Amino acid sequence: MKAVILPGDERVIVEERKIPDLGPHDVLVRTRASAICRSDMSLYHGSPIVGGEGAREGSVIPGHEAAGEVVRIGDSVTQVKEGDRVAGYLALGCNFCEYCLSGYMMLCKQWKCLGFDVDGGDADYFVLPERNCLHLPDELSFRAGAVMTDMLGSQYHVQKQLGVAGGKTVAVFGMGPMGLAAVLVGRAFGARIIAVDVIADRLEQASRLGADVVINSAADDALQRVLELTQGRGAEICIDCSGNPAGQNSALDAAAKLGAVAFVGESRATEINPSEQIIRKLLTVVGGWYFPAGDWEGIVRLVLDHKVPVEKLISHEFSIDQAEEAFQAFDRRETEKALFIW
């Protein structure tokens, strides 16, 4: 089978590999769609944000957002059958600790990540433990399934935690793929959405996806505009998807008293003022990182019931043979959400 390898020196190799063997609780999935995520670029540049020796060596097949059809099952598999359409849940846990039992496998001390610790979906086939198979209804495409496993699922979980609903204003900072997913989910929950970014094209896309107001923070004072739009109170909920200090501080500053803020964009360091920005506003501040496996049915229902146009998040599609072109274009930010399609 063809598989992508990222040695870590900004090279992309498509090589022939043996179709993987199965353990008794595993299934073999023929890949139909696999998305490139900004976190994959840490492998591309040789500084993986998660993963063990294989990630550091660049020997693991990337791709933690993948969907396809089951073509073979292990001897002990009981809940998945050949022909099933599935998306992959990226976190593999021990299955016995309190976090795994509650569906939060990414919090397991022994967790491994699809596409970082174990081979992922940027290949003709990939292996999933049975428990990591997310059933994909016929009404949803493989493209939608791949995108729903990270961006949309993460936003569903964090916005459900924060109580996003009709009558509330949600300000989203950073209109990359995750921020655009936040717009879609917030709209489906019924909230008024304010989208903030410095790139005009991204703001135009946010408008097309349903943002009520867009603010170009390179030209306007985003905090002042949010205050103007909320009669001076601030937004009940702010979500930072930028991962940069300016966006994170803007989210804290723009949140109303007794409001809530979610940090979703990954970053290594940010300087904040807890007293002024959090304590004296009595803010609730949460981290948004993936979703518990039990949320999948709710995610699917949200997309189907509200006709959420998930595939509009996808800006470019490539074949596996175009992997070098795809990763280079993504690294240059010439694409938003990009997918490999079979």
Short mmCIF file of C-alpha atoms in Angstrom, two decimals:
data_model
loop_
_atom_site.label_atom_id
_atom_site.label_comp_id
_atom_site.label_asym_id
_atom_site.label_seq_id
_atom_site.Cartn_x
_atom_site.Cartn_y
_atom_site.Cartn_z
CA MET A 1 0.00 0.00 0.00
CA LYS A 2 1.05 3.62 -0.47
CA ALA A 3 1.80 5.57 2.69
CA VAL A 4 3.07 9.05 3.58
CA ILE A 5 6.18 9.46 5.74
CA LEU A 6 7.43 12.75 7.19
CA PRO A 7 11.15 12.37 8.07
CA GLY A 8 11.08 15.68 9.95
CA ASP A 9 13.25 17.74 7.59
CA GLU A 10 10.38 19.19 5.54
CA ARG A 11 10.54 16.31 3.10
CA VAL A 12 7.47 14.25 2.22
CA ILE A 13 7.91 10.65 1.08
CA VAL A 14 5.26 8.41 -0.41
CA GLU A 15 6.50 4.85 -0.02
CA GLU A 16 5.24 1.31 -0.42
CA ARG A 17 4.45 -0.47 2.82
CA LYS A 18 2.98 -3.82 3.71
CA ILE A 19 -0.73 -3.79 4.56
CA PRO A 20 -0.69 -3.94 8.38
CA ASP A 21 -1.59 -7.05 10.36
CA LEU A 22 -4.44 -7.06 12.86
CA GLY A 23 -4.59 -7.87 16.55
CA PRO A 24 -7.66 -9.72 17.84
CA HIS A 25 -9.49 -6.47 18.75
CA ASP A 26 -8.44 -4.48 15.66
CA VAL A 27 -10.07 -3.66 12.34
CA LEU A 28 -8.49 -2.82 9.00
CA VAL A 29 -9.92 0.28 7.33
CA ARG A 30 -9.58 1.13 3.64
CA THR A 31 -8.98 4.88 3.76
CA ARG A 32 -11.38 7.11 1.85
CA ALA A 33 -10.52 10.51 3.34
CA SER A 34 -7.73 11.77 5.62
CA ALA A 35 -7.25 15.40 6.66
CA ILE A 36 -4.11 17.42 7.20
CA CYS A 37 -4.11 19.24 10.54
CA ARG A 38 -1.87 22.09 11.66
CA SER A 39 -0.46 19.75 14.34
CA ASP A 40 0.82 17.49 11.53
CA MET A 41 3.22 20.25 10.60
CA SER A 42 5.12 19.57 13.84
CA LEU A 43 6.02 16.21 12.27
CA TYR A 44 6.82 17.91 8.97
CA HIS A 45 9.26 20.28 10.70
CA GLY A 46 10.72 17.64 13.03
CA SER A 47 9.31 18.89 16.35
CA PRO A 48 6.30 16.65 17.08
CA ILE A 49 3.94 18.10 19.69
CA VAL A 50 2.98 14.59 20.86
CA GLY A 51 4.22 11.09 20.17
CA GLY A 52 7.08 8.84 21.05
CA GLU A 53 10.20 7.61 19.31
CA GLY A 54 8.44 6.86 16.03
CA ALA A 55 7.19 10.44 15.76
CA ARG A 56 10.65 11.81 16.56
CA GLU A 57 12.27 9.53 14.00
CA GLY A 58 9.66 10.34 11.35
CA SER A 59 8.81 6.68 10.80
CA VAL A 60 5.11 6.85 11.78
CA ILE A 61 2.46 7.34 9.09
CA PRO A 62 0.67 10.63 9.91
CA GLY A 63 -3.06 11.27 9.71
CA HIS A 64 -5.21 11.49 12.85
CA GLU A 65 -8.40 12.60 11.07
CA ALA A 66 -9.38 9.73 8.80
CA ALA A 67 -12.45 7.83 7.64
CA GLY A 68 -13.07 4.81 5.47
CA GLU A 69 -14.66 1.39 5.20
CA VAL A 70 -13.83 -1.70 7.24
CA VAL A 71 -12.40 -4.48 5.07
CA ARG A 72 -11.19 -6.95 7.71
CA ILE A 73 -11.78 -7.54 11.42
CA GLY A 74 -9.85 -9.26 14.19
CA ASP A 75 -11.00 -12.55 15.71
CA SER A 76 -12.40 -10.92 18.87
CA VAL A 77 -14.20 -7.98 17.24
CA THR A 78 -17.94 -8.04 17.96
CA GLN A 79 -19.36 -4.54 17.37
CA VAL A 80 -17.86 -3.73 13.97
CA LYS A 81 -18.25 -5.73 10.78
CA GLU A 82 -16.76 -5.73 7.30
CA GLY A 83 -18.36 -3.06 5.15
CA ASP A 84 -19.04 -0.68 8.04
CA ARG A 85 -18.30 2.99 7.38
CA VAL A 86 -16.20 4.42 10.21
CA ALA A 87 -14.17 7.43 11.26
CA GLY A 88 -11.19 7.06 13.58
CA TYR A 89 -11.09 8.25 17.20
CA LEU A 90 -7.50 9.43 17.55
CA ALA A 91 -6.76 8.55 21.20
CA LEU A 92 -5.81 4.98 22.13
CA GLY A 93 -5.89 4.37 25.87
CA CYS A 94 -5.42 1.52 28.33
CA ASN A 95 -9.24 0.97 28.39
CA PHE A 96 -9.30 0.47 32.17
CA CYS A 97 -8.43 3.77 33.92
CA GLU A 98 -11.06 6.29 35.01
CA TYR A 99 -10.44 8.46 31.94
CA CYS A 100 -10.74 5.64 29.41
CA LEU A 101 -13.88 4.32 31.09
CA SER A 102 -15.46 7.79 30.85
CA GLY A 103 -14.49 8.12 27.18
CA TYR A 104 -11.62 10.58 27.65
CA MET A 105 -8.92 8.29 26.29
CA MET A 106 -6.64 11.26 25.50
CA LEU A 107 -6.26 11.82 29.26
CA CYS A 108 -5.03 8.27 29.91
CA LYS A 109 -1.47 8.15 31.27
CA GLN A 110 -0.65 5.48 28.69
CA TRP A 111 -2.45 7.11 25.76
CA LYS A 112 -1.13 6.91 22.23
CA CYS A 113 -2.16 9.12 19.34
CA LEU A 114 -3.15 7.94 15.90
CA GLY A 115 -0.75 9.43 13.37
CA PHE A 116 1.89 10.25 16.00
CA ASP A 117 2.48 7.14 18.13
CA VAL A 118 0.83 4.60 15.83
CA ASP A 119 0.36 4.66 12.07
CA GLY A 120 -2.46 6.91 10.94
CA GLY A 121 -4.70 7.48 7.96
CA ASP A 122 -2.38 9.01 5.35
CA ALA A 123 -2.15 5.62 3.64
CA ASP A 124 -4.31 3.29 1.58
CA TYR A 125 -5.19 1.36 4.75
CA PHE A 126 -4.97 1.97 8.49
CA VAL A 127 -5.69 -0.05 11.62
CA LEU A 128 -8.05 0.94 14.43
CA PRO A 129 -8.86 -0.81 17.69
CA GLU A 130 -12.54 -1.73 17.65
CA ARG A 131 -13.25 0.76 20.44
CA ASN A 132 -11.86 3.59 18.30
CA CYS A 133 -14.28 3.04 15.44
CA LEU A 134 -16.84 5.85 15.18
CA HIS A 135 -19.74 4.65 13.06
CA LEU A 136 -20.51 6.95 10.14
CA PRO A 137 -24.13 7.06 8.91
CA ASP A 138 -24.78 6.69 5.20
CA GLU A 139 -26.05 10.28 5.10
CA LEU A 140 -22.56 11.58 5.86
CA SER A 141 -19.67 11.43 3.41
CA PHE A 142 -16.23 10.14 4.27
CA ARG A 143 -15.00 13.72 3.78
CA ALA A 144 -17.42 14.92 6.45
CA GLY A 145 -16.49 12.05 8.74
CA ALA A 146 -12.79 12.88 8.60
CA VAL A 147 -13.39 16.56 9.41
CA MET A 148 -15.87 15.76 12.19
CA THR A 149 -13.33 13.69 14.14
CA ASP A 150 -11.24 16.65 15.26
CA MET A 151 -12.31 20.21 14.49
CA LEU A 152 -16.04 19.77 14.66
CA GLY A 153 -15.92 17.26 17.51
CA SER A 154 -13.61 19.45 19.58
CA GLN A 155 -15.85 22.46 19.09
CA TYR A 156 -19.00 20.49 19.87
CA HIS A 157 -17.57 19.34 23.19
CA VAL A 158 -16.15 22.67 24.33
CA GLN A 159 -19.23 24.66 23.31
CA LYS A 160 -21.50 22.17 25.04
CA GLN A 161 -19.35 22.61 28.19
CA LEU A 162 -19.69 26.39 27.97
CA GLY A 163 -23.44 26.33 27.43
CA VAL A 164 -23.50 27.90 23.97
CA ALA A 165 -27.14 28.42 23.04
CA GLY A 166 -29.64 30.81 21.53
CA GLY A 167 -29.59 34.28 23.03
CA LYS A 168 -25.86 34.18 23.76
CA THR A 169 -23.05 35.94 21.91
CA VAL A 170 -19.94 33.93 21.09
CA ALA A 171 -16.76 35.69 19.97
CA VAL A 172 -14.30 33.42 18.15
CA PHE A 173 -10.70 34.56 17.73
CA GLY A 174 -8.77 32.99 14.84
CA MET A 175 -10.52 31.86 11.67
CA GLY A 176 -8.31 28.98 10.68
CA PRO A 177 -10.00 25.59 10.22
CA MET A 178 -10.73 25.23 13.97
CA GLY A 179 -12.18 28.73 14.20
CA LEU A 180 -14.38 28.15 11.17
CA ALA A 181 -15.61 24.93 12.78
CA ALA A 182 -16.44 27.00 15.87
CA VAL A 183 -18.59 29.24 13.69
CA LEU A 184 -20.50 26.26 12.29
CA VAL A 185 -21.09 24.66 15.69
CA GLY A 186 -22.03 27.93 17.38
CA ARG A 187 -24.56 28.66 14.65
CA ALA A 188 -26.04 25.18 14.98
CA PHE A 189 -26.44 25.76 18.73
CA GLY A 190 -28.30 28.99 17.94
CA ALA A 191 -25.84 31.61 19.20
CA ARG A 192 -24.89 34.95 17.65
CA ILE A 193 -21.33 34.60 16.34
CA ILE A 194 -18.65 37.29 16.14
CA ALA A 195 -15.61 36.16 14.11
CA VAL A 196 -12.22 37.83 14.56
CA ASP A 197 -9.10 37.44 12.40
CA VAL A 198 -6.47 39.48 10.58
CA ILE A 199 -6.95 37.83 7.16
CA ALA A 200 -9.77 39.11 4.96
CA ASP A 201 -10.25 35.83 3.05
CA ARG A 202 -10.77 33.92 6.28
CA LEU A 203 -13.31 36.46 7.49
CA GLU A 204 -15.18 36.19 4.19
CA GLN A 205 -15.34 32.43 4.67
CA ALA A 206 -16.58 32.91 8.24
CA SER A 207 -19.39 35.09 6.87
CA ARG A 208 -20.32 32.46 4.32
CA LEU A 209 -20.46 29.85 7.09
CA GLY A 210 -22.84 31.93 9.18
CA ALA A 211 -20.90 34.42 11.32
CA ASP A 212 -23.19 37.34 12.16
CA VAL A 213 -20.37 39.87 12.43
CA VAL A 214 -16.73 39.74 11.31
CA ILE A 215 -13.94 41.92 12.70
CA ASN A 216 -10.57 42.40 11.05
CA SER A 217 -8.36 43.00 14.05
CA ALA A 218 -5.55 44.27 11.82
CA ALA A 219 -7.73 47.25 10.92
CA ASP A 220 -10.09 47.62 13.90
CA ASP A 221 -9.82 47.42 17.67
CA ALA A 222 -11.41 43.99 18.20
CA LEU A 223 -12.10 44.53 21.91
CA GLN A 224 -13.80 47.86 21.30
CA ARG A 225 -15.92 46.40 18.51
CA VAL A 226 -17.03 43.45 20.68
CA LEU A 227 -17.99 45.86 23.46
CA GLU A 228 -19.93 48.01 21.00
CA LEU A 229 -21.79 44.97 19.71
CA THR A 230 -22.72 43.85 23.24
CA GLN A 231 -23.77 47.18 24.80
CA GLY A 232 -20.50 47.35 26.69
CA ARG A 233 -20.91 44.00 28.46
CA GLY A 234 -18.64 41.81 26.38
CA ALA A 235 -19.43 38.41 24.90
CA GLU A 236 -20.87 35.76 27.21
CA ILE A 237 -18.51 33.23 25.63
CA CYS A 238 -15.13 33.75 23.94
CA ILE A 239 -13.21 30.99 22.17
CA ASP A 240 -9.58 31.40 21.14
CA CYS A 241 -8.58 29.25 18.19
CA SER A 242 -5.58 31.36 17.19
CA GLY A 243 -3.09 29.93 19.67
CA ASN A 244 -1.22 33.23 19.80
CA PRO A 245 -0.85 35.60 22.77
CA ALA A 246 -2.79 38.42 21.12
CA GLY A 247 -5.80 36.22 20.44
CA GLN A 248 -5.72 34.59 23.87
CA ASN A 249 -5.58 37.93 25.66
CA SER A 250 -8.29 39.34 23.43
CA ALA A 251 -10.56 36.45 24.34
CA LEU A 252 -10.04 37.10 28.06
CA ASP A 253 -10.51 40.86 27.66
CA ALA A 254 -13.63 40.58 25.50
CA ALA A 255 -15.43 38.14 27.81
CA ALA A 256 -18.29 39.52 29.89
CA LYS A 257 -18.30 39.34 33.66
CA LEU A 258 -19.48 35.88 34.74
CA GLY A 259 -18.69 34.76 31.19
CA ALA A 260 -16.60 31.88 29.91
CA VAL A 261 -13.47 31.52 27.81
CA ALA A 262 -12.08 28.46 26.03
CA PHE A 263 -8.48 28.12 24.87
CA VAL A 264 -8.44 25.75 21.90
CA GLY A 265 -5.51 26.95 19.80
CA GLU A 266 -2.28 25.22 20.86
CA SER A 267 0.53 27.43 22.24
CA ARG A 268 3.56 27.07 24.47
CA ALA A 269 3.53 30.35 26.44
CA THR A 270 1.29 33.36 26.94
CA GLU A 271 1.46 36.17 29.48
CA ILE A 272 -1.88 37.09 31.04
CA ASN A 273 -3.14 39.13 34.00
CA PRO A 274 -5.23 36.69 36.06
CA SER A 275 -6.48 39.31 38.53
CA GLU A 276 -7.89 41.70 35.95
CA GLN A 277 -8.78 39.25 33.22
CA ILE A 278 -10.16 36.29 35.19
CA ILE A 279 -10.51 36.67 38.95
CA ARG A 280 -12.29 40.02 39.12
CA LYS A 281 -14.59 39.06 36.26
CA LEU A 282 -15.39 35.66 37.81
CA LEU A 283 -14.67 34.01 34.49
CA THR A 284 -14.86 30.30 33.78
CA VAL A 285 -11.79 29.33 31.72
CA VAL A 286 -11.47 25.90 30.11
CA GLY A 287 -9.15 24.07 27.80
CA GLY A 288 -10.67 22.64 24.64
CA TRP A 289 -8.93 19.49 23.46
CA TYR A 290 -10.74 16.84 21.44
CA PHE A 291 -13.91 15.15 22.73
CA PRO A 292 -14.89 12.10 24.78
CA ALA A 293 -15.90 9.16 22.60
CA GLY A 294 -19.43 9.21 23.99
CA ASP A 295 -20.04 12.59 22.32
CA TRP A 296 -19.91 11.09 18.83
CA GLU A 297 -23.64 10.38 18.58
CA GLY A 298 -24.41 13.95 19.65
CA ILE A 299 -21.95 15.31 17.08
CA VAL A 300 -23.58 13.26 14.33
CA ARG A 301 -27.07 14.37 15.37
CA LEU A 302 -26.03 18.02 15.42
CA VAL A 303 -24.66 17.78 11.88
CA LEU A 304 -27.66 15.90 10.50
CA ASP A 305 -30.47 17.66 12.38
CA HIS A 306 -29.13 21.14 11.69
CA LYS A 307 -27.80 20.35 8.22
CA VAL A 308 -24.37 21.67 9.20
CA PRO A 309 -22.37 22.13 5.95
CA VAL A 310 -19.26 20.37 7.23
CA GLU A 311 -17.69 19.88 3.82
CA LYS A 312 -17.54 23.65 3.29
CA LEU A 313 -14.64 23.64 5.76
CA ILE A 314 -12.55 21.82 3.13
CA SER A 315 -10.60 24.13 0.83
CA HIS A 316 -8.41 21.66 -1.10
CA GLU A 317 -8.32 17.96 -1.96
CA PHE A 318 -5.31 15.89 -3.04
CA SER A 319 -4.49 12.31 -3.94
CA ILE A 320 -1.95 10.43 -1.85
CA ASP A 321 0.52 10.77 -4.75
CA GLN A 322 0.29 14.56 -4.33
CA ALA A 323 1.34 14.42 -0.68
CA GLU A 324 4.45 16.54 -1.13
CA GLU A 325 2.46 19.27 -2.87
CA ALA A 326 -0.27 19.07 -0.23
CA PHE A 327 2.02 19.45 2.80
CA GLN A 328 4.06 22.21 1.16
CA ALA A 329 0.92 24.19 0.28
CA PHE A 330 -0.48 23.68 3.78
CA ASP A 331 2.79 24.81 5.34
CA ARG A 332 2.73 27.99 3.21
CA ARG A 333 -0.89 28.52 4.35
CA GLU A 334 -2.10 28.40 0.78
CA THR A 335 -4.83 26.00 1.89
CA GLU A 336 -7.18 25.92 4.84
CA LYS A 337 -8.49 22.41 5.59
CA ALA A 338 -6.90 20.03 3.09
CA LEU A 339 -7.83 16.37 2.59
CA PHE A 340 -6.37 13.34 0.91
CA ILE A 341 -9.14 11.60 -1.03
CA TRP A 342 -9.26 8.07 -2.40
#
